[in-house]
mmCIF file of C-alpha atoms in Angstrom:
data_model
loop_
_atom_site.group_PDB
_atom_site.id
_atom_site.type_symbol
_atom_site.label_atom_id
_atom_site.label_comp_id
_atom_site.label_asym_id
_atom_site.label_seq_id
_atom_site.Cartn_x
_atom_site.Cartn_y
_atom_site.Cartn_z
ATOM 1 C CA ALA A 16 -0.945 -13.649 102.154
ATOM 2 C CA GLN A 17 -0.764 -10.721 104.526
ATOM 3 C CA SER A 18 0.814 -7.339 103.916
ATOM 4 C CA VAL A 19 0.571 -3.774 105.108
ATOM 5 C CA THR A 20 1.137 -0.509 103.253
ATOM 6 C CA GLN A 21 1.732 2.719 105.128
ATOM 7 C CA LEU A 22 0.913 5.430 102.666
ATOM 8 C CA ASP A 23 3.114 8.179 104.109
ATOM 9 C CA SER A 24 6.739 7.764 105.101
ATOM 10 C CA HIS A 25 6.719 11.106 106.872
ATOM 11 C CA VAL A 26 3.951 13.269 108.355
ATOM 12 C CA SER A 27 4.440 16.713 109.871
ATOM 13 C CA VAL A 28 1.761 18.460 111.961
ATOM 14 C CA SER A 29 1.604 21.471 114.233
ATOM 15 C CA GLU A 30 1.091 20.946 117.932
ATOM 16 C CA GLY A 31 -2.617 20.939 118.757
ATOM 17 C CA THR A 32 -3.745 19.952 115.247
ATOM 18 C CA PRO A 33 -5.159 16.548 114.218
ATOM 19 C CA VAL A 34 -2.982 13.607 113.299
ATOM 20 C CA LEU A 35 -3.801 11.129 110.507
ATOM 21 C CA LEU A 36 -1.478 8.224 109.738
ATOM 22 C CA ARG A 37 -2.716 6.004 106.920
ATOM 23 C CA CYS A 38 -2.501 2.226 106.673
ATOM 24 C CA ASN A 39 -3.935 -0.201 104.124
ATOM 25 C CA TYR A 40 -3.773 -3.942 104.588
ATOM 26 C CA SER A 41 -4.094 -7.088 102.548
ATOM 27 C CA SER A 42 -5.139 -10.312 104.206
ATOM 28 C CA SER A 43 -6.403 -13.711 103.113
ATOM 29 C CA TYR A 44 -8.786 -13.794 106.076
ATOM 30 C CA SER A 45 -10.224 -11.610 108.776
ATOM 31 C CA PRO A 46 -7.141 -9.843 110.103
ATOM 32 C CA SER A 47 -5.831 -8.776 113.462
ATOM 33 C CA LEU A 48 -4.335 -5.291 113.091
ATOM 34 C CA PHE A 49 -2.144 -3.248 115.378
ATOM 35 C CA TRP A 50 -0.513 0.151 115.615
ATOM 36 C CA TYR A 51 2.816 0.440 117.437
ATOM 37 C CA VAL A 52 4.861 3.512 118.327
ATOM 38 C CA GLN A 53 8.638 3.609 118.625
ATOM 39 C CA HIS A 54 10.571 6.464 120.163
ATOM 40 C CA PRO A 55 14.277 6.768 119.253
ATOM 41 C CA ASN A 56 16.389 3.843 120.445
ATOM 42 C CA LYS A 57 13.422 2.295 122.236
ATOM 43 C CA GLY A 58 11.311 -0.808 121.767
ATOM 44 C CA LEU A 59 7.871 -0.846 120.211
ATOM 45 C CA GLN A 60 4.875 0.069 122.326
ATOM 46 C CA LEU A 61 1.380 -1.085 121.425
ATOM 47 C CA LEU A 62 -0.980 1.843 120.816
ATOM 48 C CA LEU A 63 -4.088 -0.133 119.935
ATOM 49 C CA LYS A 64 -5.360 -3.322 118.340
ATOM 50 C CA TYR A 65 -8.255 -4.549 116.230
ATOM 51 C CA THR A 66 -9.249 -8.181 116.661
ATOM 52 C CA SER A 67 -12.695 -8.381 115.012
ATOM 53 C CA ALA A 68 -14.676 -6.725 117.785
ATOM 54 C CA ALA A 69 -15.680 -3.045 117.498
ATOM 55 C CA THR A 70 -14.491 -1.388 114.292
ATOM 56 C CA LEU A 71 -13.587 1.864 116.082
ATOM 57 C CA VAL A 72 -10.726 1.088 118.401
ATOM 58 C CA LYS A 73 -9.496 3.405 121.134
ATOM 59 C CA GLY A 74 -5.925 3.203 122.300
ATOM 60 C CA ILE A 75 -3.538 4.869 124.660
ATOM 61 C CA ASN A 76 -2.566 8.551 124.674
ATOM 62 C CA GLY A 77 -5.733 9.642 122.842
ATOM 63 C CA PHE A 78 -5.129 7.647 119.679
ATOM 64 C CA GLU A 79 -7.845 5.743 117.870
ATOM 65 C CA ALA A 80 -8.218 3.817 114.632
ATOM 66 C CA GLU A 81 -11.120 2.685 112.503
ATOM 67 C CA PHE A 82 -11.187 -0.663 110.736
ATOM 68 C CA LYS A 83 -12.878 -0.315 107.334
ATOM 69 C CA LYS A 84 -13.176 -3.661 105.604
ATOM 70 C CA SER A 85 -14.595 -2.194 102.390
ATOM 71 C CA GLU A 86 -11.549 0.068 102.057
ATOM 72 C CA THR A 87 -9.073 -2.411 103.604
ATOM 73 C CA SER A 88 -7.857 0.446 105.766
ATOM 74 C CA PHE A 89 -6.899 0.928 109.399
ATOM 75 C CA HIS A 90 -5.944 4.595 109.701
ATOM 76 C CA LEU A 91 -4.640 6.010 112.984
ATOM 77 C CA THR A 92 -5.946 9.342 114.239
ATOM 78 C CA LYS A 93 -5.585 11.713 117.160
ATOM 79 C CA PRO A 94 -7.601 14.922 117.569
ATOM 80 C CA SER A 95 -4.762 17.054 118.900
ATOM 81 C CA ALA A 96 -1.045 16.370 118.502
ATOM 82 C CA HIS A 97 1.340 16.755 121.405
ATOM 83 C CA MET A 98 5.089 17.227 121.207
ATOM 84 C CA SER A 99 5.577 13.844 122.866
ATOM 85 C CA ASP A 100 3.801 12.153 119.925
ATOM 86 C CA ALA A 101 6.826 12.711 117.697
ATOM 87 C CA ALA A 102 8.029 9.181 116.923
ATOM 88 C CA GLU A 103 7.965 6.360 114.360
ATOM 89 C CA TYR A 104 4.647 4.567 113.924
ATOM 90 C CA PHE A 105 4.197 1.072 112.533
ATOM 91 C CA CYS A 106 1.024 -0.568 111.267
ATOM 92 C CA VAL A 107 1.161 -4.349 111.726
ATOM 93 C CA VAL A 108 -1.027 -7.254 110.614
ATOM 94 C CA SER A 109 -0.990 -10.674 112.238
ATOM 95 C CA GLY A 110 -0.542 -13.691 109.999
ATOM 96 C CA ALA A 111 -0.587 -17.440 110.329
ATOM 97 C CA GLY A 112 2.333 -19.269 111.850
ATOM 98 C CA ASN A 113 2.806 -16.792 114.702
ATOM 99 C CA GLN A 114 3.979 -14.105 112.309
ATOM 100 C CA PHE A 115 3.529 -10.342 112.292
ATOM 101 C CA TYR A 116 3.881 -8.266 109.112
ATOM 102 C CA PHE A 117 5.108 -4.707 109.465
ATOM 103 C CA GLY A 118 4.497 -1.660 107.347
ATOM 104 C CA THR A 119 7.503 0.456 106.425
ATOM 105 C CA GLY A 120 6.706 2.995 109.114
ATOM 106 C CA THR A 121 5.598 6.627 109.284
ATOM 107 C CA SER A 122 7.775 9.207 110.957
ATOM 108 C CA LEU A 123 5.645 11.806 112.753
ATOM 109 C CA THR A 124 7.083 15.262 113.381
ATOM 110 C CA VAL A 125 5.228 17.684 115.644
ATOM 111 C CA ILE A 126 6.017 21.357 115.119
ATOM 112 C CA PRO A 127 5.715 23.602 118.184
ATOM 113 C CA ASP B 25 3.491 -7.952 134.471
ATOM 114 C CA THR B 26 3.406 -7.056 130.772
ATOM 115 C CA GLU B 27 7.109 -6.630 130.395
ATOM 116 C CA VAL B 28 9.704 -8.167 128.125
ATOM 117 C CA THR B 29 13.172 -7.611 129.569
ATOM 118 C CA GLN B 30 16.264 -7.603 127.385
ATOM 119 C CA THR B 31 19.874 -7.548 128.509
ATOM 120 C CA PRO B 32 22.243 -5.954 127.902
ATOM 121 C CA LYS B 33 20.877 -2.619 126.677
ATOM 122 C CA HIS B 34 24.089 -1.851 124.818
ATOM 123 C CA LEU B 35 26.812 -4.154 123.526
ATOM 124 C CA VAL B 36 30.039 -3.449 121.673
ATOM 125 C CA MET B 37 31.871 -6.483 120.371
ATOM 126 C CA GLY B 38 34.736 -7.289 118.108
ATOM 127 C CA MET B 39 34.416 -9.505 115.077
ATOM 128 C CA THR B 40 36.097 -12.416 116.845
ATOM 129 C CA ASN B 41 34.102 -12.201 120.057
ATOM 130 C CA LYS B 42 31.332 -14.472 121.296
ATOM 131 C CA LYS B 43 28.483 -12.839 123.160
ATOM 132 C CA SER B 44 24.842 -13.540 124.012
ATOM 133 C CA LEU B 45 21.695 -11.452 124.115
ATOM 134 C CA LYS B 46 19.070 -12.403 126.650
ATOM 135 C CA CYS B 47 15.319 -11.945 126.764
ATOM 136 C CA GLU B 48 12.851 -12.814 129.510
ATOM 137 C CA GLN B 49 9.073 -12.625 129.890
ATOM 138 C CA HIS B 50 6.700 -13.834 132.596
ATOM 139 C CA MET B 51 3.383 -13.372 130.814
ATOM 140 C CA GLY B 52 2.980 -17.057 129.992
ATOM 141 C CA HIS B 53 3.446 -16.363 126.299
ATOM 142 C CA ARG B 54 4.453 -19.429 124.277
ATOM 143 C CA ALA B 55 5.646 -17.591 121.151
ATOM 144 C CA MET B 56 8.894 -15.631 121.287
ATOM 145 C CA TYR B 57 10.663 -13.688 118.566
ATOM 146 C CA TRP B 58 13.964 -12.118 117.613
ATOM 147 C CA TYR B 59 13.929 -9.122 115.283
ATOM 148 C CA LYS B 60 16.747 -7.065 113.827
ATOM 149 C CA GLN B 61 16.110 -3.373 113.188
ATOM 150 C CA LYS B 62 18.289 -0.999 111.231
ATOM 151 C CA ALA B 63 17.893 2.766 111.514
ATOM 152 C CA LYS B 64 14.763 4.194 109.875
ATOM 153 C CA LYS B 65 13.535 0.697 108.943
ATOM 154 C CA PRO B 66 10.864 -1.630 110.318
ATOM 155 C CA PRO B 67 11.932 -4.649 112.380
ATOM 156 C CA GLU B 68 13.001 -7.666 110.313
ATOM 157 C CA LEU B 69 12.010 -11.069 111.628
ATOM 158 C CA MET B 70 14.919 -13.385 112.396
ATOM 159 C CA PHE B 71 13.520 -16.288 114.428
ATOM 160 C CA VAL B 72 10.254 -17.477 115.947
ATOM 161 C CA TYR B 73 9.939 -19.999 118.749
ATOM 162 C CA SER B 74 6.596 -21.630 119.437
ATOM 163 C CA TYR B 75 6.293 -23.776 122.551
ATOM 164 C CA GLU B 76 10.081 -23.638 122.913
ATOM 165 C CA LYS B 77 10.654 -25.073 119.455
ATOM 166 C CA LEU B 78 12.131 -23.129 116.561
ATOM 167 C CA SER B 79 9.311 -22.661 114.094
ATOM 168 C CA ILE B 80 10.672 -19.976 111.774
ATOM 169 C CA ASN B 81 14.232 -19.155 110.739
ATOM 170 C CA GLU B 82 14.262 -16.391 108.163
ATOM 171 C CA SER B 83 17.478 -17.563 106.470
ATOM 172 C CA VAL B 84 19.587 -15.920 109.135
ATOM 173 C CA PRO B 85 23.378 -16.499 108.894
ATOM 174 C CA SER B 86 24.731 -19.168 111.217
ATOM 175 C CA ARG B 87 26.765 -16.600 113.137
ATOM 176 C CA PHE B 88 23.428 -15.934 114.890
ATOM 177 C CA SER B 89 22.299 -18.900 116.988
ATOM 178 C CA PRO B 90 19.014 -18.754 118.907
ATOM 179 C CA GLU B 91 18.169 -20.786 121.979
ATOM 180 C CA CYS B 92 14.984 -21.136 123.997
ATOM 181 C CA PRO B 93 15.902 -22.896 127.276
ATOM 182 C CA ASN B 94 12.396 -22.645 128.741
ATOM 183 C CA SER B 95 9.066 -20.925 128.203
ATOM 184 C CA SER B 96 10.262 -17.655 129.785
ATOM 185 C CA LEU B 97 13.723 -17.241 128.301
ATOM 186 C CA LEU B 98 15.108 -16.600 124.852
ATOM 187 C CA ASN B 99 18.769 -16.185 123.987
ATOM 188 C CA LEU B 100 20.596 -15.100 120.869
ATOM 189 C CA HIS B 101 24.206 -16.283 120.693
ATOM 190 C CA LEU B 102 26.518 -14.191 118.557
ATOM 191 C CA HIS B 103 29.823 -15.289 117.037
ATOM 192 C CA ALA B 104 32.099 -13.858 114.374
ATOM 193 C CA LEU B 105 29.770 -11.006 113.528
ATOM 194 C CA GLN B 106 30.357 -8.468 110.802
ATOM 195 C CA PRO B 107 30.100 -4.667 111.082
ATOM 196 C CA GLU B 108 26.889 -4.776 109.012
ATOM 197 C CA ASP B 109 25.294 -6.767 111.840
ATOM 198 C CA SER B 110 25.295 -3.627 113.963
ATOM 199 C CA ALA B 111 21.641 -2.870 114.715
ATOM 200 C CA LEU B 112 18.948 -2.775 117.379
ATOM 201 C CA TYR B 113 17.957 -6.333 118.294
ATOM 202 C CA LEU B 114 14.424 -6.654 119.579
ATOM 203 C CA CYS B 115 12.837 -9.526 121.436
ATOM 204 C CA ALA B 116 9.069 -9.971 121.507
ATOM 205 C CA SER B 117 6.525 -12.410 122.850
ATOM 206 C CA SER B 118 2.866 -13.181 122.227
ATOM 207 C CA GLN B 119 0.170 -15.620 123.157
ATOM 208 C CA VAL B 120 -0.402 -18.415 120.705
ATOM 209 C CA THR B 121 -4.083 -18.226 119.786
ATOM 210 C CA ALA B 122 -5.887 -19.648 116.798
ATOM 211 C CA PRO B 123 -6.243 -18.632 114.072
ATOM 212 C CA LEU B 124 -4.160 -15.479 114.600
ATOM 213 C CA ASN B 125 -1.945 -14.389 117.435
ATOM 214 C CA THR B 126 -2.844 -11.578 119.765
ATOM 215 C CA GLU B 127 -0.524 -8.622 119.990
ATOM 216 C CA ALA B 128 3.215 -8.920 120.445
ATOM 217 C CA PHE B 129 4.938 -7.324 123.419
ATOM 218 C CA PHE B 130 8.389 -5.943 122.694
ATOM 219 C CA GLY B 131 11.430 -5.452 124.835
ATOM 220 C CA GLN B 132 13.460 -2.240 124.798
ATOM 221 C CA GLY B 133 16.090 -3.826 122.607
ATOM 222 C CA THR B 134 19.830 -4.333 122.651
ATOM 223 C CA ARG B 135 21.850 -1.809 120.680
ATOM 224 C CA LEU B 136 24.665 -3.875 119.164
ATOM 225 C CA THR B 137 27.782 -2.358 117.643
ATOM 226 C CA VAL B 138 30.305 -4.612 115.907
ATOM 227 C CA VAL B 139 33.781 -3.144 115.578
#
């Protein structure tokens, strides 16, 4: 079975400081993992994806994530937060039967 | 074109009304999804269509009726909704690849208010 745990429901950082959003996964087989961002009253936008190629994945807007099989983690990072990064972030794992399993989300606040 | 288009963006309906939400994609994706999202919560899966056939129905009440007329279109017919059905309804699509799907592409959603 597949599942995702986002370890922080809310993260607050100052503008210009690093961002770390944590995600642990559980999967019966080699997973496909994704990070999505959602701004208020908007749809979900794909930030990046891991599909068993390179373990360090670069995404849009300066975000990246590292797949660590030994730790079953897929944490999202960004070196320097921008005000426009304030949003809800979801870690997602792909499962069989065309399904996607969502974490509970992390709300990122960026303090000017 | 990597876009999933949903209409309408906003919808207010009474509990006796019948309305439909529409979703369209032209990426050649053969899996399409309806999700319901309440405030501050992750999307909840409602239905999955694979190759235009309903493959997953997550025990959704019958007042929600999905339809997939062709490989590009997905509808959600609404009838006799309750106020607690007010939410953001998201459509998504993905390629069907074995063993796991590639990423899902989401529309901007329909904000539904039931009065």
